[in-house]
Short mmCIF file of C-alpha atoms and ligand atoms in Angstrom, two decimals:
data_model
loop_
_atom_site.label_atom_id
_atom_site.label_comp_id
_atom_site.label_asym_id
_atom_site.label_seq_id
_atom_site.Cartn_x
_atom_site.Cartn_y
_atom_site.Cartn_z
CA MET F 254 33.42 -5.43 8.97
CA LYS F 255 33.06 -8.80 10.59
CA ARG F 256 29.70 -8.92 12.30
CA THR F 257 26.85 -11.28 12.99
CA LYS F 258 23.37 -9.91 12.42
CA VAL F 259 21.16 -10.05 15.48
CA ILE F 260 18.69 -12.32 13.70
CA ASP F 261 21.49 -14.84 13.15
CA ALA F 262 23.10 -14.37 16.56
CA LEU F 263 19.82 -15.35 18.22
CA GLN F 264 19.77 -18.57 16.27
CA ARG F 265 23.35 -19.63 16.78
CA THR F 266 23.99 -22.35 19.34
CA ASP F 267 27.78 -22.59 19.09
CA TYR F 268 28.08 -21.30 22.62
CA GLY F 269 31.55 -20.21 23.66
CA SER F 270 32.42 -18.85 20.19
CA ASP F 271 33.60 -15.30 19.64
CA ILE F 272 30.99 -13.03 18.16
CA THR F 273 30.71 -9.40 17.07
CA VAL F 274 27.33 -7.70 16.97
CA MET F 275 26.47 -4.12 16.05
CA GLY F 276 23.33 -2.14 16.52
CA TRP F 277 21.43 0.53 18.37
CA VAL F 278 20.72 0.51 22.08
CA ARG F 279 17.07 -0.05 22.89
CA SER F 280 17.61 0.04 26.64
CA LYS F 281 20.26 -0.41 29.28
CA ARG F 282 19.87 -1.40 32.88
CA GLY F 283 22.20 -2.52 35.60
CA SER F 284 22.17 -4.47 38.80
CA LYS F 285 24.98 -5.16 41.27
CA GLY F 286 27.75 -4.03 38.92
CA ILE F 287 26.41 -6.04 35.96
CA PHE F 288 24.92 -4.21 32.97
CA PHE F 289 22.37 -5.50 30.48
CA ILE F 290 21.91 -3.86 27.10
CA ALA F 291 19.13 -4.65 24.66
CA LEU F 292 20.70 -4.17 21.22
CA ASN F 293 18.75 -4.09 17.96
CA ASP F 294 20.12 -3.89 14.42
CA GLY F 295 16.88 -3.88 12.45
CA SER F 296 17.32 -7.41 11.10
CA THR F 297 14.54 -8.60 13.43
CA ILE F 298 12.10 -7.20 15.94
CA LYS F 299 14.07 -9.09 18.60
CA ASN F 300 16.98 -7.62 20.53
CA VAL F 301 20.13 -9.41 21.51
CA GLN F 302 21.06 -9.03 25.15
CA ILE F 303 24.58 -7.83 25.90
CA VAL F 304 25.83 -8.61 29.38
CA GLY F 305 28.98 -7.29 31.03
CA ASP F 306 30.72 -6.56 34.29
CA GLU F 307 31.00 -2.81 34.78
CA ALA F 308 34.40 -3.25 36.39
CA ASN F 309 35.88 -4.41 33.06
CA PHE F 310 34.90 -1.27 31.12
CA SER F 311 35.73 2.40 31.40
CA ALA F 312 33.12 4.39 33.28
CA GLU F 313 33.32 7.10 30.61
CA MET F 314 32.44 4.64 27.83
CA LEU F 315 29.62 3.08 29.85
CA LYS F 316 28.09 6.52 30.32
CA GLN F 317 27.84 6.89 26.55
CA ILE F 318 25.64 3.79 26.27
CA THR F 319 22.27 5.53 26.23
CA THR F 320 19.07 4.68 24.37
CA GLY F 321 19.68 5.21 20.66
CA ALA F 322 23.49 5.04 20.79
CA CYS F 323 25.19 2.80 18.24
CA LEU F 324 27.55 0.09 19.49
CA SER F 325 29.95 -2.48 18.20
CA VAL F 326 30.28 -5.31 20.72
CA ASP F 327 32.82 -8.13 20.74
CA GLY F 328 32.20 -10.97 23.11
CA LYS F 329 31.30 -14.59 23.61
CA LEU F 330 28.03 -16.14 22.58
CA VAL F 331 26.54 -17.83 25.65
CA GLU F 332 23.33 -19.64 26.46
CA SER F 333 21.00 -17.19 28.12
CA PRO F 334 19.64 -17.90 31.59
CA ALA F 335 16.85 -15.36 30.92
CA ALA F 336 13.48 -16.55 29.67
CA GLY F 337 12.42 -15.79 26.10
CA GLN F 338 15.87 -15.79 24.47
CA ALA F 339 18.16 -18.66 23.65
CA SER F 340 21.45 -16.82 23.54
CA GLU F 341 23.12 -13.61 24.65
CA VAL F 342 26.51 -11.98 24.30
CA GLN F 343 28.98 -11.68 27.13
CA ALA F 344 30.84 -8.51 26.19
CA THR F 345 34.63 -8.35 26.20
CA ARG F 346 35.00 -5.10 24.25
CA ILE F 347 32.48 -2.37 23.47
CA GLU F 348 33.03 0.47 21.06
CA VAL F 349 30.54 3.32 20.93
CA LEU F 350 30.26 3.97 17.19
CA GLY F 351 27.80 6.81 17.64
CA THR F 352 26.70 8.51 20.81
CA CYS F 353 23.09 9.65 21.15
CA GLY F 354 22.15 12.86 22.89
CA ASN F 355 19.22 13.02 25.27
CA ASP F 356 17.30 15.09 22.70
CA TYR F 357 16.93 11.85 20.67
CA PRO F 358 13.24 12.04 19.69
CA MET F 359 12.51 8.31 20.03
CA GLN F 360 13.78 8.22 23.58
CA LYS F 361 10.64 7.45 25.45
CA LYS F 362 8.31 4.52 25.04
CA GLY F 363 4.63 4.93 24.30
CA GLN F 364 4.85 8.01 22.09
CA THR F 365 1.79 8.75 19.97
CA PHE F 366 1.81 8.00 16.25
CA GLU F 367 1.17 11.68 15.61
CA TYR F 368 4.35 12.58 17.52
CA MET F 369 6.26 9.96 15.58
CA ARG F 370 4.98 11.35 12.26
CA GLN F 371 6.50 14.67 13.19
CA HIS F 372 9.79 12.83 13.65
CA ALA F 373 9.31 10.42 10.80
CA HIS F 374 13.01 10.45 10.00
CA MET F 375 13.76 8.74 13.32
CA ARG F 376 10.61 6.69 13.85
CA LEU F 377 12.04 3.93 11.64
CA ARG F 378 14.23 3.01 14.64
CA THR F 379 11.24 2.07 16.78
CA ASN F 380 9.92 -1.47 17.14
CA THR F 381 6.61 -0.67 15.48
CA PHE F 382 8.08 1.00 12.41
CA GLY F 383 10.75 -1.64 12.11
CA ALA F 384 8.03 -4.29 12.05
CA VAL F 385 5.94 -2.36 9.51
CA MET F 386 8.91 -1.78 7.20
CA ARG F 387 10.00 -5.42 7.28
CA ILE F 388 6.46 -6.48 6.46
CA ARG F 389 6.31 -3.88 3.68
CA HIS F 390 9.45 -5.38 2.16
CA ASN F 391 7.99 -8.86 2.47
CA MET F 392 4.80 -7.83 0.71
CA ALA F 393 6.82 -6.43 -2.19
CA MET F 394 8.65 -9.74 -2.45
CA ALA F 395 5.35 -11.65 -2.28
CA ILE F 396 3.92 -9.58 -5.11
CA HIS F 397 6.89 -10.02 -7.42
CA THR F 398 7.03 -13.73 -6.62
CA TYR F 399 3.32 -14.25 -7.23
CA PHE F 400 3.35 -12.63 -10.63
CA HIS F 401 6.66 -14.14 -11.67
CA GLU F 402 5.43 -17.62 -10.77
CA HIS F 403 2.17 -17.05 -12.64
CA GLY F 404 3.86 -15.95 -15.86
CA TYR F 405 3.36 -12.18 -15.65
CA PHE F 406 6.10 -9.85 -16.83
CA TYR F 407 7.17 -6.90 -14.71
CA PHE F 408 6.48 -3.96 -16.99
CA HIS F 409 7.68 -0.41 -16.41
CA THR F 410 5.30 2.37 -17.26
CA PRO F 411 6.25 6.05 -17.30
CA LEU F 412 5.86 8.30 -14.31
CA ILE F 413 5.67 11.41 -16.45
CA THR F 414 2.65 11.40 -18.70
CA ALA F 415 0.48 13.60 -20.86
CA SER F 416 -2.73 11.64 -20.21
CA ASP F 417 -5.03 11.45 -17.22
CA ALA F 418 -5.71 7.72 -17.00
CA GLU F 419 -8.48 7.87 -14.43
CA GLY F 420 -9.98 11.03 -15.88
CA ALA F 421 -10.21 12.46 -12.39
CA GLY F 422 -8.02 15.46 -13.12
CA GLN F 423 -6.14 15.29 -9.85
CA MET F 424 -2.65 15.46 -11.24
CA PHE F 425 0.59 17.13 -10.24
CA GLN F 426 2.01 19.07 -13.15
CA VAL F 427 5.60 18.56 -14.30
CA THR F 428 7.25 21.55 -15.89
CA THR F 429 10.54 23.35 -16.32
CA LYS F 430 8.77 26.59 -17.17
CA ASN F 431 9.59 29.73 -15.27
CA LEU F 432 6.50 30.10 -13.14
CA TYR F 433 7.24 33.78 -12.58
CA ASP F 434 7.01 34.52 -16.28
CA LEU F 435 4.34 32.36 -17.90
CA LYS F 436 3.52 33.00 -21.53
CA LYS F 437 -0.19 32.86 -22.33
CA ASN F 438 -2.11 32.85 -25.60
CA GLU F 439 -4.92 35.23 -26.50
CA GLU F 440 -7.48 33.15 -24.61
CA GLY F 441 -5.35 33.34 -21.49
CA HIS F 442 -4.18 29.70 -21.65
CA ILE F 443 -0.59 28.87 -20.82
CA ILE F 444 1.55 28.05 -23.86
CA TYR F 445 3.44 24.79 -23.44
CA ASP F 446 5.27 24.69 -26.80
CA ASP F 447 8.45 25.87 -25.12
CA ASP F 448 8.10 23.62 -22.08
CA PHE F 449 10.47 20.64 -21.66
CA PHE F 450 8.18 18.14 -23.38
CA GLY F 451 6.51 20.67 -25.65
CA LYS F 452 3.15 19.91 -24.05
CA MET F 453 1.51 19.88 -20.66
CA THR F 454 2.71 16.90 -18.62
CA SER F 455 1.99 15.53 -15.15
CA LEU F 456 2.97 12.76 -12.76
CA THR F 457 0.97 9.64 -13.49
CA VAL F 458 -2.10 8.60 -11.47
CA SER F 459 -1.93 5.05 -12.85
CA GLY F 460 0.17 2.96 -15.21
CA GLN F 461 -2.87 1.15 -16.55
CA LEU F 462 -3.18 2.64 -20.02
CA GLU F 463 0.42 1.85 -20.90
CA GLY F 464 -0.03 -1.46 -19.05
CA GLU F 465 -2.77 -2.36 -21.51
CA LEU F 466 -0.27 -1.92 -24.35
CA GLY F 467 2.02 -4.34 -22.52
CA ALA F 468 -0.71 -6.90 -21.87
CA THR F 469 -1.95 -6.87 -25.45
CA ALA F 470 1.58 -7.74 -26.57
CA LEU F 471 3.04 -9.90 -23.80
CA GLY F 472 -0.21 -11.50 -22.64
CA ALA F 473 0.12 -10.70 -18.97
CA ILE F 474 2.08 -7.94 -17.26
CA TYR F 475 2.13 -6.14 -13.96
CA THR F 476 3.40 -2.77 -12.90
CA PHE F 477 4.64 -1.90 -9.43
CA GLY F 478 5.58 1.69 -8.96
CA PRO F 479 4.72 5.02 -7.39
CA THR F 480 1.62 6.93 -8.46
CA PHE F 481 0.63 10.46 -7.60
CA ARG F 482 -2.73 12.01 -6.87
CA ALA F 483 -3.32 15.61 -5.95
CA GLU F 484 -6.64 14.86 -4.32
CA ASN F 485 -7.11 16.95 -1.25
CA SER F 486 -8.29 14.05 0.88
CA ASN F 487 -6.99 14.28 4.39
CA THR F 488 -8.06 10.78 5.38
CA PRO F 489 -6.26 7.86 7.02
CA ARG F 490 -6.61 6.01 3.68
CA HIS F 491 -5.18 8.51 1.17
CA LEU F 492 -1.68 9.54 0.20
CA ALA F 493 -0.61 11.99 -2.48
CA GLU F 494 2.23 9.61 -3.40
CA PHE F 495 1.45 5.93 -3.10
CA TRP F 496 2.59 2.69 -4.69
CA MET F 497 0.30 0.72 -6.92
CA ILE F 498 0.46 -2.76 -8.37
CA GLU F 499 -1.42 -3.06 -11.66
CA PRO F 500 -1.65 -6.43 -13.36
CA GLU F 501 -3.17 -6.39 -16.83
CA VAL F 502 -4.10 -9.60 -18.65
CA ALA F 503 -5.26 -10.51 -22.14
CA PHE F 504 -8.06 -13.01 -22.68
CA ILE F 505 -9.84 -12.83 -19.36
CA ASP F 506 -13.44 -12.18 -18.41
CA LEU F 507 -15.00 -10.81 -15.25
CA ASP F 508 -14.99 -14.14 -13.38
CA ASP F 509 -11.34 -14.73 -14.22
CA LEU F 510 -10.53 -11.23 -13.01
CA MET F 511 -12.26 -11.75 -9.68
CA ASP F 512 -10.54 -15.13 -9.25
CA LEU F 513 -7.21 -13.42 -9.85
CA GLU F 514 -7.93 -10.63 -7.36
CA GLU F 515 -8.92 -13.08 -4.65
CA ASP F 516 -6.11 -15.54 -5.25
CA PHE F 517 -3.50 -12.77 -5.36
CA ILE F 518 -4.58 -11.08 -2.14
CA LYS F 519 -4.78 -14.38 -0.29
CA TYR F 520 -1.30 -15.24 -1.49
CA CYS F 521 0.05 -11.99 -0.03
CA VAL F 522 -1.72 -12.51 3.30
CA ARG F 523 -0.48 -16.10 3.50
CA TRP F 524 3.05 -14.91 2.75
CA ALA F 525 2.85 -12.49 5.66
CA LEU F 526 1.63 -15.18 8.05
CA ASN F 527 4.37 -17.56 6.90
CA ASN F 528 7.27 -15.12 6.72
CA CYS F 529 6.62 -12.28 9.16
CA LYS F 530 5.65 -14.20 12.27
CA ASP F 531 7.70 -12.27 14.83
CA ASP F 532 6.66 -8.88 13.49
CA LEU F 533 3.00 -9.88 13.27
CA GLU F 534 3.05 -11.20 16.81
CA PHE F 535 4.52 -7.92 17.99
CA LEU F 536 1.88 -5.88 16.14
CA ASN F 537 -0.85 -8.20 17.33
CA LYS F 538 0.23 -7.50 20.90
CA MET F 539 0.99 -3.79 20.67
CA VAL F 540 -1.19 -2.34 17.90
CA ASP F 541 -4.21 -4.50 17.10
CA LYS F 542 -5.21 -7.52 19.16
CA GLY F 543 -7.43 -8.87 16.38
CA LEU F 544 -4.79 -8.71 13.66
CA ILE F 545 -3.63 -12.30 13.26
CA ALA F 546 -7.16 -13.67 13.63
CA ARG F 547 -8.32 -11.27 10.90
CA LEU F 548 -5.52 -12.32 8.54
CA GLU F 549 -6.28 -15.99 9.12
CA GLY F 550 -9.97 -15.25 8.65
CA VAL F 551 -9.41 -13.79 5.20
CA LEU F 552 -7.66 -16.96 4.09
CA LYS F 553 -10.55 -19.12 5.20
CA GLU F 554 -13.33 -17.03 3.69
CA GLU F 555 -14.48 -17.08 0.13
CA PHE F 556 -14.94 -13.45 -0.89
CA VAL F 557 -18.54 -12.40 -1.48
CA ARG F 558 -19.24 -11.41 -5.08
CA LEU F 559 -21.87 -8.73 -4.99
CA ASP F 560 -23.63 -6.83 -7.72
CA TYR F 561 -23.72 -3.06 -7.05
CA THR F 562 -27.50 -3.04 -7.52
CA LYS F 563 -27.90 -5.79 -4.91
CA GLY F 564 -25.56 -3.86 -2.62
CA ILE F 565 -27.76 -0.78 -2.84
CA GLU F 566 -30.78 -2.95 -2.02
CA ILE F 567 -29.06 -4.26 1.10
CA LEU F 568 -28.04 -0.75 2.18
CA GLN F 569 -31.50 0.68 1.63
CA GLN F 570 -33.02 -2.18 3.58
CA ALA F 571 -30.59 -1.46 6.42
CA ILE F 572 -31.66 2.18 6.40
CA LYS F 573 -35.31 1.11 6.54
CA ASP F 574 -34.36 -1.08 9.50
CA GLY F 575 -32.95 1.93 11.31
CA ARG F 576 -29.24 1.91 10.39
CA LYS F 577 -27.99 5.51 10.09
CA PHE F 578 -25.43 6.69 7.54
CA GLU F 579 -23.93 10.12 7.06
CA PHE F 580 -24.20 10.02 3.24
CA PRO F 581 -27.11 8.99 1.03
CA CYS F 582 -26.93 5.80 -1.03
CA ASN F 583 -29.37 5.83 -3.88
CA TRP F 584 -28.89 3.79 -7.02
CA GLY F 585 -26.32 5.72 -9.04
CA ASP F 586 -24.39 7.10 -6.08
CA ASP F 587 -20.79 6.23 -5.44
CA LEU F 588 -20.60 4.29 -2.19
CA ALA F 589 -19.02 6.14 0.71
CA SER F 590 -16.53 4.32 2.85
CA GLU F 591 -19.17 3.95 5.62
CA HIS F 592 -21.38 1.99 3.18
CA GLU F 593 -18.52 -0.22 2.06
CA ARG F 594 -17.56 -0.94 5.63
CA PHE F 595 -21.13 -1.72 6.60
CA LEU F 596 -21.35 -4.37 3.90
CA VAL F 597 -17.98 -5.88 4.74
CA GLU F 598 -17.80 -5.57 8.52
CA GLU F 599 -21.41 -5.81 9.60
CA TYR F 600 -23.49 -7.43 6.89
CA PHE F 601 -21.31 -10.11 5.31
CA ARG F 602 -18.40 -10.04 7.75
CA LYS F 603 -16.01 -11.00 5.00
CA PRO F 604 -14.29 -9.37 2.02
CA VAL F 605 -16.62 -8.32 -0.78
CA ILE F 606 -15.93 -7.95 -4.47
CA MET F 607 -18.48 -5.49 -5.79
CA THR F 608 -19.26 -5.45 -9.50
CA HIS F 609 -21.47 -3.91 -12.19
CA TYR F 610 -21.30 -0.30 -11.07
CA PRO F 611 -23.22 2.45 -12.85
CA LYS F 612 -21.15 3.58 -15.81
CA LYS F 613 -21.24 7.23 -14.83
CA ILE F 614 -19.36 6.73 -11.54
CA LYS F 615 -16.54 4.71 -13.10
CA ALA F 616 -13.69 5.38 -15.53
CA PHE F 617 -14.20 5.56 -19.31
CA TYR F 618 -12.31 2.37 -20.13
CA MET F 619 -14.56 -0.12 -18.31
CA LYS F 620 -16.50 -2.64 -20.38
CA ILE F 621 -20.16 -1.75 -20.64
CA ASP F 622 -22.63 -4.46 -19.56
CA GLU F 623 -24.99 -5.72 -22.21
CA LYS F 624 -28.11 -5.52 -20.07
CA ASN F 625 -29.16 -2.66 -17.84
CA PRO F 626 -30.09 -3.66 -14.30
CA VAL F 627 -33.56 -3.46 -12.84
CA PHE F 628 -33.90 -1.73 -9.50
CA ASP F 629 -37.14 -1.13 -7.65
CA GLY F 630 -39.02 -2.39 -10.70
CA ARG F 631 -37.39 0.13 -13.03
CA GLU F 632 -34.70 -0.27 -15.68
CA MET F 633 -31.58 1.65 -14.66
CA GLU F 634 -28.76 3.28 -16.61
CA PRO F 635 -25.95 1.16 -18.09
CA THR F 636 -23.46 -0.52 -15.78
CA VAL F 637 -19.88 -1.59 -16.32
CA GLN F 638 -17.74 -4.63 -15.51
CA GLY F 639 -15.78 -2.87 -12.82
CA THR F 640 -14.73 -4.64 -9.64
CA ASP F 641 -13.83 -3.07 -6.32
CA VAL F 642 -12.48 -5.37 -3.65
CA LEU F 643 -13.68 -4.15 -0.25
CA PHE F 644 -11.83 -5.19 2.88
CA PRO F 645 -12.55 -5.05 6.59
CA GLN F 646 -10.97 -1.98 8.27
CA ILE F 647 -9.78 -0.67 4.91
CA GLY F 648 -12.69 -0.28 2.51
CA GLU F 649 -11.54 -0.32 -1.11
CA ILE F 650 -8.24 -2.12 -1.45
CA ILE F 651 -8.45 -2.98 -5.17
CA GLY F 652 -10.12 -1.26 -8.10
CA GLY F 653 -10.22 -2.99 -11.46
CA SER F 654 -12.29 -3.92 -14.47
CA VAL F 655 -12.69 -5.76 -17.68
CA ARG F 656 -11.77 -3.20 -20.35
CA GLU F 657 -14.02 -2.09 -23.16
CA GLU F 658 -12.43 -3.73 -26.16
CA SER F 659 -14.76 -2.34 -28.82
CA TYR F 660 -13.25 0.66 -30.55
CA ASP F 661 -16.64 2.20 -31.27
CA LYS F 662 -18.01 1.85 -27.75
CA LEU F 663 -14.78 3.17 -26.25
CA MET F 664 -14.83 6.14 -28.63
CA GLY F 665 -18.42 6.76 -27.62
CA GLU F 666 -17.38 7.03 -23.98
CA ILE F 667 -14.41 9.24 -24.75
CA GLU F 668 -16.64 11.62 -26.67
CA GLU F 669 -19.44 11.57 -24.12
CA ARG F 670 -16.96 12.47 -21.38
CA ASN F 671 -15.12 15.09 -23.46
CA ILE F 672 -11.77 13.39 -22.94
CA PRO F 673 -9.22 15.17 -25.17
CA MET F 674 -8.78 12.75 -28.07
CA LYS F 675 -5.44 13.96 -29.28
CA ASP F 676 -3.76 12.64 -26.14
CA MET F 677 -5.40 9.26 -26.47
CA TRP F 678 -4.62 8.10 -30.03
CA TRP F 679 -1.93 5.65 -28.94
CA TYR F 680 -4.28 4.02 -26.43
CA LEU F 681 -7.03 3.67 -29.01
CA ASP F 682 -4.60 1.80 -31.27
CA THR F 683 -4.93 -1.21 -28.92
CA ARG F 684 -8.55 -1.37 -30.10
CA ARG F 685 -7.71 -0.72 -33.75
CA PHE F 686 -4.97 -3.30 -34.19
CA GLY F 687 -5.97 -6.77 -32.98
CA SER F 688 -8.21 -5.74 -30.12
CA CYS F 689 -8.78 -8.47 -27.55
CA PRO F 690 -10.80 -9.05 -24.39
CA HIS F 691 -8.65 -8.07 -21.43
CA GLY F 692 -8.77 -6.67 -17.94
CA GLY F 693 -6.80 -5.87 -14.84
CA PHE F 694 -6.80 -4.15 -11.53
CA GLY F 695 -4.89 -1.80 -9.27
CA LEU F 696 -3.98 -2.70 -5.71
CA GLY F 697 -3.03 0.19 -3.44
CA PHE F 698 0.18 -1.11 -1.86
CA GLU F 699 -0.18 0.95 1.31
CA ARG F 700 -3.78 -0.19 1.77
CA LEU F 701 -2.52 -3.77 1.66
CA ILE F 702 0.14 -2.89 4.22
CA LEU F 703 -2.51 -1.27 6.42
CA PHE F 704 -4.50 -4.47 6.35
CA VAL F 705 -1.57 -6.75 6.97
CA THR F 706 -0.08 -4.71 9.84
CA GLY F 707 -3.26 -3.57 11.57
CA MET F 708 -1.99 0.01 11.52
CA GLN F 709 -4.74 2.62 11.48
CA ASN F 710 -3.25 5.40 9.40
CA ILE F 711 -1.80 5.12 5.91
CA ARG F 712 0.85 7.68 6.87
CA ASP F 713 2.32 5.04 9.18
CA VAL F 714 2.91 2.32 6.60
CA ILE F 715 5.15 4.24 4.17
CA PRO F 716 8.53 5.54 5.31
CA PHE F 717 8.04 9.14 4.21
CA PRO F 718 4.38 10.00 3.63
CA ARG F 719 3.27 12.72 1.23
CA THR F 720 -0.09 14.26 2.07
CA PRO F 721 -1.65 17.72 1.66
CA LYS F 722 0.67 20.33 3.26
CA ASN F 723 3.19 17.65 4.15
CA ALA F 724 6.34 16.91 2.19
CA GLU F 725 8.83 16.95 5.06
CA PHE F 726 11.80 14.57 5.10
O1 LIG L 161 -9.41 2.51 -7.97
P1 LIG L 161 -8.23 3.19 -8.57
O2 LIG L 161 -8.29 4.65 -8.80
O3 LIG L 161 -7.95 2.40 -9.92
C1 LIG L 161 -7.02 2.70 -10.85
O4 LIG L 161 -6.17 3.55 -10.75
C2 LIG L 161 -7.03 1.76 -12.03
N1 LIG L 161 -6.25 2.37 -13.12
C3 LIG L 161 -6.48 0.43 -11.61
C4 LIG L 161 -6.47 -0.58 -12.71
O5 LIG L 161 -7.52 -1.08 -13.06
N2 LIG L 161 -5.33 -0.89 -13.25
O6 LIG L 161 -6.96 2.89 -7.66
C5 LIG L 161 -6.57 1.56 -7.39
C6 LIG L 161 -6.26 1.38 -5.92
C7 LIG L 161 -7.43 1.67 -5.00
O7 LIG L 161 -8.30 0.57 -4.92
C8 LIG L 161 -6.73 1.96 -3.70
O8 LIG L 161 -6.35 0.77 -3.06
C9 LIG L 161 -5.47 2.66 -4.17
O9 LIG L 161 -5.27 2.31 -5.51
N3 LIG L 161 -5.56 4.12 -4.05
C10 LIG L 161 -4.93 4.86 -3.13
N4 LIG L 161 -4.12 4.49 -2.12
C11 LIG L 161 -3.62 5.48 -1.34
N5 LIG L 161 -3.87 6.78 -1.54
C12 LIG L 161 -4.67 7.20 -2.54
N6 LIG L 161 -4.88 8.50 -2.74
C13 LIG L 161 -5.23 6.21 -3.40
N7 LIG L 161 -6.06 6.25 -4.46
C14 LIG L 161 -6.23 4.97 -4.85
MG1 LIG L 162 -11.22 2.99 -7.20
#
């Protein structure tokens, strides 16, 4: 099919040439026998204007040109007299490729995001979702480009796994067993010997453990794939199926890791500003008036590097000064998102990388600090070299750590936490055979997209969201 994409048509200046454009009708209006159609083909947020004299077209065909209909238009490219667009198409022939009934769910403007979620299969045709999806694509390209240019290898880790990397136990099971006729042993436990893999398996919550095997062989790798968490969190920040980017690098320490996190995120934000200008301007106007300023702000700021213990001190001081929080924040507690957002949005007003968390609130693989912190004059429990990157509007966008490279210390943690050893032998081999200092992090792709688009709900930055009680489309 010979066609010019709208994005290219709007840039052409060879006025008078023949042109064919195809796309979906955003709107149609008429005045004094002349019709104007705004046509969009998804290549850009911008529409191309189609102009024609009603007298030259069949009335029956013109009636079919309704919002959402799909057209193929032949005509002449002309300079547009209208403001805000260089060129338009003077139609000589219009073919309606697909009519669109008036029950088209994206008919009206100004529908709520909740309404659009219920029609998520069609919301991709709207300006907002078009912009978000183009930015999502661009962020994926930015990520691959960043790592490729920095010498990381794209490494594929399995989606089906027998280990629970984060130890959080929020996994979706994978089985071919007949659920109506489950065989159990004498203790009442399900027997998996006859299951597809001969053992209990689940969808992965993280590719990190296999990623560590890659990094301790190739030096630096990254994963970029879907991950699955059956946590029943109905929040605007959680999905049951989300995409994660997990770089893992040999021979780095905590400072190197934080440098990498900051450099990487800034690279992605800069990419968006440089490559997604039209879409960002649209979102800045329609969704979040502070968006572009916030993105530019992140590039200018140096991220704050904040010890967890110091963070608790700041929060407790704020409470003493009258700041109210819903959840407590004593030393040893996991920070709630309200605490993270206080530090980032009110106290520092810039991104924060928090480090040296209490061991007991973090995963088993994090490197244990040599010295215990002192808080309120007392020595506290051990901390680990974990890093969470906290962002305005989002909260935690990255979670990472330096990994415990000592076999004995790692074993100690595994035993203390009662992690089933028999599933972990292959991971422990990284510490038995040429163990090395290494670390990495996980970036939640949709949280990055939330930040870069200014959208408020994580369900609106992935084409087909999966959340508790929702697997439609
Ligand atoms: O902090 P998390 O759980 O870290 C890990 O999984 C490590 N294995 C990463 C690593 O060191 N290689 O998750 C990493 C990031 C979070 O910071 C958050 O951005 C995102 O993944 N994330 C989610 N995003 C959407 N929905 C959820 N349910 C998410 N859970 C985590
Ligand atoms: Mg985390």
